[in-house]
mmCIF file of C-alpha atoms in Angstrom:
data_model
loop_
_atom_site.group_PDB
_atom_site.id
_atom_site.type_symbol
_atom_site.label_atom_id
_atom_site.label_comp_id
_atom_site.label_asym_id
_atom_site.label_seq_id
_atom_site.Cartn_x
_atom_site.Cartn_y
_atom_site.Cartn_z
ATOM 1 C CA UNK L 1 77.357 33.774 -30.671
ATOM 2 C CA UNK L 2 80.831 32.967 -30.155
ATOM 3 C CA UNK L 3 80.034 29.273 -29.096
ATOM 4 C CA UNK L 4 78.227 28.994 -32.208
ATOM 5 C CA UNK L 5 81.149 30.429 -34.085
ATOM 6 C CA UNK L 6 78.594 32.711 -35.858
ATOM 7 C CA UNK L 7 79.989 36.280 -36.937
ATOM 8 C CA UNK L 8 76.814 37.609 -37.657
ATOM 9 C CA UNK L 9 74.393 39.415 -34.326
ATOM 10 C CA UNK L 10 71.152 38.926 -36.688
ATOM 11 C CA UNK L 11 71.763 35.133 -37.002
ATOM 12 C CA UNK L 12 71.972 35.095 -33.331
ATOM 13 C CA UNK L 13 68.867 37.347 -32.752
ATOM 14 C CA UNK L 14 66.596 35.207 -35.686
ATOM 15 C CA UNK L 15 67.820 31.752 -33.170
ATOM 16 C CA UNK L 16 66.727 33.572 -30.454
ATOM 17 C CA UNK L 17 63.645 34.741 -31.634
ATOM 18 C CA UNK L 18 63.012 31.200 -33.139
ATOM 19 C CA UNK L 19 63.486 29.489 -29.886
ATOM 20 C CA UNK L 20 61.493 32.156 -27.858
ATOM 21 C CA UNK L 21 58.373 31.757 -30.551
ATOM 22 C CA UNK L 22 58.993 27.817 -30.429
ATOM 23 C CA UNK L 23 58.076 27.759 -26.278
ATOM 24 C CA UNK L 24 55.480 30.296 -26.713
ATOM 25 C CA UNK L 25 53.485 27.796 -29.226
ATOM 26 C CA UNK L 26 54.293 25.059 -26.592
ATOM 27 C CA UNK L 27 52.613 27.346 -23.903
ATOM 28 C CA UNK L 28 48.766 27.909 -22.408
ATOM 29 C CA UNK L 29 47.668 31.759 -23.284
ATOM 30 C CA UNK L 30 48.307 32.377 -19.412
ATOM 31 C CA UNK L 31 51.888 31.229 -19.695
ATOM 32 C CA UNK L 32 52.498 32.748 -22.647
ATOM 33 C CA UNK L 33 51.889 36.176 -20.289
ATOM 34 C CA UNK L 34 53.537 35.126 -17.999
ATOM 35 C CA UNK L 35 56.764 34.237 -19.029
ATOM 36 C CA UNK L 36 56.464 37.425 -20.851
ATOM 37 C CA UNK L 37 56.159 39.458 -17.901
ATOM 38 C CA UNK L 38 59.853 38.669 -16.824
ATOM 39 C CA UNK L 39 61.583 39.354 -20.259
ATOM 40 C CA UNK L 40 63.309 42.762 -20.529
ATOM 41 C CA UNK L 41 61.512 44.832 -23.609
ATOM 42 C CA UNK L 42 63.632 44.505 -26.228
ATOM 43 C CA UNK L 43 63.108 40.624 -25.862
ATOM 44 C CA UNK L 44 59.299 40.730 -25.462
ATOM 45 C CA UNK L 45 58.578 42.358 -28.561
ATOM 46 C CA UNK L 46 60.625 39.415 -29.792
ATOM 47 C CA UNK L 47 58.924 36.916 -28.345
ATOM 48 C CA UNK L 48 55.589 38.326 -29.149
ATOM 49 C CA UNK L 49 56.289 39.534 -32.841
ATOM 50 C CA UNK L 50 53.829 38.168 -34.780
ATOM 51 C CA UNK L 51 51.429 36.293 -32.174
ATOM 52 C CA UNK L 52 47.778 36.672 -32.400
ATOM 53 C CA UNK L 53 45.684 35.637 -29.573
ATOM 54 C CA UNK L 54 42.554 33.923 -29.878
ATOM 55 C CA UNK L 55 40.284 33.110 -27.022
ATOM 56 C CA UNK L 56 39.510 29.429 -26.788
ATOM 57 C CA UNK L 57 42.555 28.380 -29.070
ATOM 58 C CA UNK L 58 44.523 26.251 -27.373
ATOM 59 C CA UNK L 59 48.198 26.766 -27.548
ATOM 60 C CA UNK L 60 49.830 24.007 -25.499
ATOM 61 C CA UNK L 61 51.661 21.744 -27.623
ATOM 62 C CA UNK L 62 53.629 18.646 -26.518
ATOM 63 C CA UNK L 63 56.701 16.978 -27.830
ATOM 64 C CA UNK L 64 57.540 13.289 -27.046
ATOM 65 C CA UNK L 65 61.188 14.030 -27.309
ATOM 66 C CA UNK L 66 64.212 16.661 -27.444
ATOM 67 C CA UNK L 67 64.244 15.587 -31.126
ATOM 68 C CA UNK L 68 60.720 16.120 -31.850
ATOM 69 C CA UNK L 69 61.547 19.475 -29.837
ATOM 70 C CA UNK L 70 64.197 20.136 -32.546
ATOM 71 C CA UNK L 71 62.583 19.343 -35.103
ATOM 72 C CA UNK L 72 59.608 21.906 -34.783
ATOM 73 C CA UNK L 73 62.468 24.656 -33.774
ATOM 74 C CA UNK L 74 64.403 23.997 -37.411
ATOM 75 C CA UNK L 75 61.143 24.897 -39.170
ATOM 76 C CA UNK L 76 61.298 28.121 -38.262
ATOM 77 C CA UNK L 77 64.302 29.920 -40.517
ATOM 78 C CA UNK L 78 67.406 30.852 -38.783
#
């Protein structure tokens, strides 16, 4: 927060959450649990907040580039 120079917690928690929802979209749905499984609680419900699994939808996602990485995180409102 302070590296960002942002006063506000929320602000921090909505980047966090958008970050955390961007690499879950990038993942497989057995990643996605995975990674899961080593996030304390209050973070998990973050990262799964609003995720609906469907069986045979495939999840992973690549990006060519850190900017085409970017660019998908910066849809999601901070």
């Amino acid at each position: 927060m302070n590296e960002l120079k942002w006063e506000s917690k929320d602000r921090a928690d909505q980047a966090l959450r958008a970050t955390l929802h961007t690499l879950r979209d990038r993942l497989t749905i057995e990643e996605i649990v995975q990674l899961a499984a080593q996030l304390p609680l209050p973070i998990k419900g973050m990262y799964y907040d609003g995720w609906i699994p469907r069986i045979g939808q495939c999840y992973l996602k690549t990006w060519n580039s850190q900017e085409e990485f970017m660019n998908n995180f910066s849809m999601v409102q901070i």
